[in-house]
Every structure is written in structure tokens, then in C-alpha cells.
Coordinates of N, CA, C and O in Angstrom, one line a residue:
X1 N 0.4 -14.2 11.5 CA -0.2 -15.3 12.2 C -0.5 -16.4 11.2 O -0.4 -16.2 10.0
X2 N -0.9 -17.5 11.6 CA -1.2 -18.7 10.8 C 0.0 -19.5 10.4 O 0.7 -20.1 11.2
X3 N 0.5 -19.4 9.2 CA 1.6 -20.1 8.8 C 1.3 -21.5 8.1 O 0.2 -21.8 7.9
X4 N 2.4 -22.2 7.9 CA 2.3 -23.5 7.1 C 2.6 -24.7 7.9 O 3.6 -25.3 7.7
X5 N 1.8 -25.0 8.9 CA 2.1 -26.2 9.7 C 0.8 -26.6 10.4 O -0.2 -26.0 10.3
X6 N 0.9 -27.7 11.2 CA -0.3 -28.2 11.9 C -0.8 -27.3 13.0 O -1.9 -27.5 13.5
X7 N 0.0 -26.4 13.4 CA -0.4 -25.4 14.5 C -1.0 -24.2 13.9 O -1.2 -23.2 14.6
X8 N -1.4 -24.2 12.7 CA -2.0 -23.0 12.0 C -3.2 -22.4 12.7 O -3.3 -21.2 12.9
X9 N -4.1 -23.3 13.2 CA -5.3 -22.7 13.8 C -5.0 -22.1 15.2 O -5.6 -21.1 15.6
X10 N -4.1 -22.7 15.9 CA -3.7 -22.2 17.2 C -3.0 -20.8 17.0 O -3.3 -19.9 17.7
X11 N -2.2 -20.8 16.0 CA -1.5 -19.5 15.7 C -2.5 -18.4 15.3 O -2.4 -17.3 15.7
X12 N -3.5 -18.8 14.5 CA -4.5 -17.8 14.1 C -5.3 -17.3 15.3 O -5.5 -16.1 15.4
X13 N -5.6 -18.2 16.2 CA -6.3 -17.8 17.4 C -5.5 -16.8 18.3 O -5.9 -15.8 18.7
X14 N -4.2 -17.2 18.4 CA -3.3 -16.3 19.2 C -3.2 -14.9 18.5 O -3.2 -13.9 19.2
X15 N -3.0 -15.0 17.2 CA -2.9 -13.7 16.5 C -4.1 -12.8 16.6 O -4.0 -11.6 16.7
X16 N -5.3 -13.4 16.6 CA -6.5 -12.6 16.7 C -6.5 -11.9 18.1 O -6.9 -10.7 18.1
X17 N -6.1 -12.6 19.1 CA -6.1 -12.0 20.4 C -5.1 -10.9 20.5 O -5.4 -9.8 21.1
X18 N -3.9 -11.1 19.9 CA -2.9 -10.0 20.0 C -3.3 -8.8 19.1 O -3.2 -7.7 19.6
X19 N -3.9 -9.1 18.0 CA -4.4 -7.9 17.2 C -5.5 -7.1 17.9 O -5.4 -5.9 17.9
X20 N -6.4 -7.8 18.6 CA -7.4 -7.1 19.4 C -6.8 -6.3 20.5 O -7.2 -5.1 20.7
X21 N -5.8 -6.8 21.1 CA -5.1 -6.0 22.2 C -4.4 -4.8 21.7 O -4.6 -3.7 22.3
X22 N -3.7 -4.9 20.5 CA -3.1 -3.8 19.9 C -4.1 -2.7 19.5 O -3.9 -1.5 19.6
X23 N -5.2 -3.2 18.9 CA -6.2 -2.3 18.5 C -6.8 -1.5 19.6 O -7.1 -0.3 19.5
X24 N -7.1 -2.2 20.7 CA -7.6 -1.5 21.9 C -6.6 -0.5 22.5 O -7.1 0.5 23.1
X25 N -5.4 -0.7 22.2 CA -4.4 0.3 22.7 C -4.2 1.4 21.6 O -3.4 2.4 21.8
X26 N -4.9 1.4 20.5 CA -4.9 2.4 19.5 C -3.9 2.3 18.4 O -3.7 3.2 17.6
X27 N -3.3 1.1 18.3 CA -2.3 0.8 17.2 C -3.1 0.4 15.9 O -4.1 -0.3 16.0
X28 N -2.5 0.8 14.8 CA -3.0 0.3 13.5 C -2.3 -1.0 13.3 O -1.1 -1.1 13.4
X29 N -3.1 -2.1 13.0 CA -2.5 -3.4 12.9 C -3.0 -4.0 11.6 O -4.0 -3.6 11.0
X30 N -2.2 -5.0 11.1 CA -2.6 -5.7 9.9 C -2.2 -7.2 10.1 O -1.2 -7.4 10.7
X31 N -2.9 -8.1 9.5 CA -2.6 -9.5 9.6 C -1.9 -9.9 8.3 O -2.3 -9.6 7.2
X32 N -0.9 -10.7 8.5 CA -0.1 -11.3 7.4 C 0.0 -12.8 7.7 O 0.4 -13.2 8.7
X33 N -0.4 -13.6 6.7 CA -0.3 -15.0 6.7 C 0.9 -15.4 5.9 O 0.8 -15.4 4.7
X34 N 2.0 -15.8 6.5 CA 3.2 -16.1 5.7 C 3.2 -17.5 5.0 O 4.2 -17.9 4.5
X35 N 2.0 -18.1 5.0 CA 1.9 -19.4 4.3 C 1.9 -19.3 2.8 O 2.1 -20.3 2.1
X36 N 1.8 -18.1 2.3 CA 1.8 -17.8 0.8 C 2.9 -16.8 0.5 O 3.3 -16.1 1.3
X37 N 3.2 -16.9 -0.8 CA 4.2 -15.9 -1.3 C 3.7 -14.5 -1.1 O 4.4 -13.6 -0.8
X38 N 2.4 -14.3 -1.4 CA 1.8 -13.0 -1.2 C 1.9 -12.5 0.2 O 2.2 -11.3 0.4
X39 N 1.8 -13.3 1.2 CA 1.9 -13.0 2.6 C 3.3 -12.5 2.9 O 3.6 -11.5 3.5
X40 N 4.3 -13.3 2.4 CA 5.7 -13.0 2.6 C 6.0 -11.6 1.9 O 6.7 -10.8 2.5
X41 N 5.6 -11.4 0.7 CA 5.8 -10.1 0.0 C 5.2 -9.0 0.7 O 5.8 -7.9 0.8
X42 N 4.0 -9.2 1.3 CA 3.4 -8.1 2.1 C 4.2 -7.6 3.2 O 4.2 -6.4 3.6
X43 N 5.0 -8.5 3.8 CA 5.9 -8.1 4.9 C 6.9 -7.1 4.4 O 7.2 -6.1 5.1
X44 N 7.4 -7.3 3.2 CA 8.4 -6.4 2.7 C 7.8 -5.1 2.1 O 8.4 -4.0 2.2
X45 N 6.6 -5.2 1.6 CA 5.9 -4.1 0.9 C 4.8 -3.4 1.7 O 4.3 -2.4 1.3
X46 N 4.5 -4.0 2.9 CA 3.3 -3.5 3.6 C 3.4 -2.3 4.4 O 2.5 -1.8 5.0
X47 N 4.6 -1.7 4.5 CA 4.8 -0.5 5.3 C 4.6 -0.7 6.8 O 4.2 0.2 7.5
X48 N 5.0 -1.9 7.3 CA 5.0 -2.2 8.7 C 6.2 -1.6 9.4 O 7.3 -1.5 8.9
X49 N 5.9 -1.1 10.7 CA 7.0 -0.6 11.5 C 7.6 -1.7 12.3 O 8.8 -1.7 12.6
X50 N 6.9 -2.7 12.7 CA 7.3 -3.8 13.5 C 6.4 -5.0 13.4 O 5.2 -4.8 13.0
X51 N 6.9 -6.2 13.6 CA 6.1 -7.4 13.5 C 6.0 -8.1 14.9 O 7.0 -8.3 15.5
X52 N 4.8 -8.4 15.3 CA 4.5 -9.2 16.5 C 4.2 -10.6 16.0 O 3.1 -10.8 15.5
X53 N 5.2 -11.5 16.1 CA 5.0 -12.8 15.6 C 4.0 -13.6 16.5 O 4.2 -13.8 17.7
X54 N 3.0 -14.2 15.8 CA 2.1 -15.1 16.5 C 2.1 -16.4 15.7 O 1.1 -16.8 15.1
X55 N 3.2 -17.0 15.6 CA 3.4 -18.2 14.8 C 3.8 -19.3 15.7 O 4.7 -19.1 16.5
X56 N 3.3 -20.5 15.5 CA 3.6 -21.7 16.3 C 4.2 -22.7 15.4 O 3.8 -22.9 14.3
X57 N 5.1 -23.5 16.0 CA 5.6 -24.7 15.2 C 6.6 -24.3 14.2 O 7.2 -23.3 14.1
X58 N 6.8 -25.3 13.3 CA 7.8 -25.2 12.2 C 7.4 -24.0 11.3 O 6.2 -23.8 11.0
X59 N 8.4 -23.2 10.8 CA 8.2 -22.0 10.0 C 7.6 -20.9 10.8 O 7.2 -19.9 10.3
X60 N 7.6 -21.0 12.1 CA 7.1 -20.0 13.0 C 8.0 -19.8 14.2 O 8.4 -18.7 14.4
X61 N 8.2 -20.8 14.9 CA 9.1 -20.7 16.1 C 10.5 -21.3 15.8 O 11.3 -21.3 16.7
X62 N 10.8 -21.6 14.6 CA 12.1 -22.2 14.3 C 13.1 -21.3 13.8 O 14.2 -21.6 13.4
X63 N 12.8 -20.0 13.6 CA 13.7 -19.0 13.2 C 13.6 -18.6 11.7 O 14.2 -17.7 11.2
X64 N 12.8 -19.4 10.9 CA 12.7 -19.1 9.5 C 12.2 -17.7 9.2 O 12.7 -17.0 8.4
X65 N 11.0 -17.4 9.8 CA 10.4 -16.1 9.5 C 11.3 -15.0 10.1 O 11.4 -13.9 9.5
X66 N 11.9 -15.3 11.2 CA 12.8 -14.3 11.8 C 14.0 -14.0 10.9 O 14.4 -12.8 10.7
X67 N 14.5 -15.0 10.2 CA 15.6 -14.8 9.2 C 15.1 -13.9 8.1 O 15.9 -13.0 7.6
X68 N 13.9 -14.2 7.6 CA 13.4 -13.3 6.5 C 13.2 -11.9 7.0 O 13.6 -10.9 6.3
X69 N 12.7 -11.7 8.2 CA 12.5 -10.3 8.7 C 13.9 -9.6 8.9 O 14.0 -8.4 8.6
X70 N 14.9 -10.4 9.3 CA 16.2 -9.8 9.5 C 16.7 -9.4 8.1 O 17.3 -8.3 8.0
X71 N 16.5 -10.2 7.1 CA 17.0 -9.9 5.7 C 16.4 -8.6 5.2 O 17.0 -7.8 4.4
X72 N 15.1 -8.4 5.5 CA 14.4 -7.2 4.9 C 14.5 -6.0 5.9 O 13.9 -5.0 5.6
X73 N 15.1 -6.2 7.0 CA 15.3 -5.1 8.0 C 14.1 -4.7 8.7 O 13.9 -3.6 9.1
X74 N 13.2 -5.6 9.0 CA 11.9 -5.3 9.7 C 12.0 -5.9 11.1 O 12.2 -7.1 11.3
X75 N 12.0 -5.0 12.1 CA 12.1 -5.5 13.5 C 10.9 -6.3 13.9 O 9.8 -6.2 13.4
X76 N 11.1 -7.2 14.9 CA 10.0 -8.1 15.4 C 10.2 -8.3 16.9 O 11.2 -8.0 17.5
X77 N 9.1 -8.9 17.5 CA 9.0 -8.9 18.9 C 9.3 -10.3 19.5 O 8.9 -10.5 20.7
X78 N 10.0 -11.1 18.8 CA 10.2 -12.5 19.4 C 11.7 -12.7 19.5 O 12.5 -11.8 19.2
X79 N 12.1 -13.9 19.8 CA 13.5 -14.3 19.8 C 14.1 -14.3 18.5 O 13.4 -14.4 17.4
X80 N 15.4 -14.1 18.4 CA 16.1 -14.0 17.1 C 16.2 -15.4 16.5 O 15.8 -16.4 17.0
X81 N 16.9 -15.5 15.3 CA 17.0 -16.7 14.5 C 17.6 -17.8 15.3 O 17.1 -18.9 15.4
X82 N 18.8 -17.6 15.8 CA 19.5 -18.6 16.5 C 18.8 -19.1 17.7 O 18.6 -20.4 17.9
X83 N 18.3 -18.2 18.5 CA 17.5 -18.6 19.7 C 16.3 -19.5 19.4 O 16.0 -20.5 20.0
X84 N 15.6 -19.1 18.4 CA 14.4 -19.8 17.9 C 14.8 -21.2 17.4 O 14.1 -22.2 17.7
X85 N 15.8 -21.2 16.6 CA 16.2 -22.5 16.0 C 16.7 -23.5 17.1 O 16.4 -24.7 17.0
X86 N 17.4 -23.0 18.1 CA 17.8 -23.9 19.2 C 16.7 -24.3 20.0 O 16.6 -25.5 20.5
X87 N 15.7 -23.4 20.3 CA 14.6 -23.7 21.2 C 13.7 -24.8 20.6 O 13.1 -25.6 21.3
X88 N 13.5 -24.8 19.3 CA 12.6 -25.7 18.7 C 13.2 -27.1 18.6 O 12.5 -28.1 18.5
X89 N 14.5 -27.2 18.6 CA 15.3 -28.4 18.6 C 15.5 -28.8 20.0 O 16.5 -28.4 20.7
X90 N 14.6 -29.6 20.6 CA 14.6 -29.9 22.0 C 15.9 -30.6 22.4 O 16.4 -30.3 23.5
X91 N 16.4 -31.5 21.6 CA 17.7 -32.2 22.0 C 18.8 -31.2 22.1 O 19.6 -31.2 23.0
X92 N 18.9 -30.3 21.1 CA 20.0 -29.3 21.1 C 19.8 -28.3 22.3 O 20.7 -27.9 22.9
X93 N 18.5 -27.9 22.6 CA 18.2 -27.0 23.7 C 18.7 -27.6 25.0 O 19.2 -26.8 25.9
X94 N 18.6 -28.9 25.2 CA 19.0 -29.5 26.4 C 20.6 -29.5 26.5 O 21.1 -29.4 27.6
X95 N 21.2 -29.6 25.4 CA 22.7 -29.5 25.4 C 23.2 -28.2 25.8 O 24.1 -28.0 26.5
X96 N 22.5 -27.1 25.2 CA 22.9 -25.7 25.5 C 22.5 -25.4 26.9 O 23.2 -24.8 27.7

């Protein structure tokens, strides 16, 4: 959650709600902020089974983080790289 754009606070709020829901269901959860190198490294080194993305805007919904997760082999719960990249580009999404 969070990230590096103007939607950071909205993303953080969404992420807190999702974390609370997972915790209530008995899952062990951890928050990662990909706005820093340490956050990105934690995804690779953190022992996560799956990532539930709560990122909004550029570097969140545009496929960038999904591409990183694909490269490190970590599954995630959102659209893939291509779908995300097309969806954030409204002009291209209308063409498709």
C-alpha cells in the first residue's frame, strides 16, 4: 500500500482496510510500501505467499509493481501488467 504518487493517502487507507479484513479472517499480514528501495526489497525477501495490491495511480495501477512481482515470482491479486497498463491509459483503453 501507499506508493509514490498523489494517491498515496487513499492507497494507505484502502490498504489498512484490507489488512484488517485479512487479519479478522486469521491471515498473517504485513504492510509493504513500495515507495522505497527497502519496501521493494522486502517483497523479494519478506517470505510472502501472495500480495494483495492496494495501490492507486501511477506505479500502482499502471502495471509497474505487477511487473516486479512477476519477475520475482510472487503471485498477486490484481490485474496483470498488460491489463493494468492499458486500463490506466484511458485513451488506449477506449481503443481496445
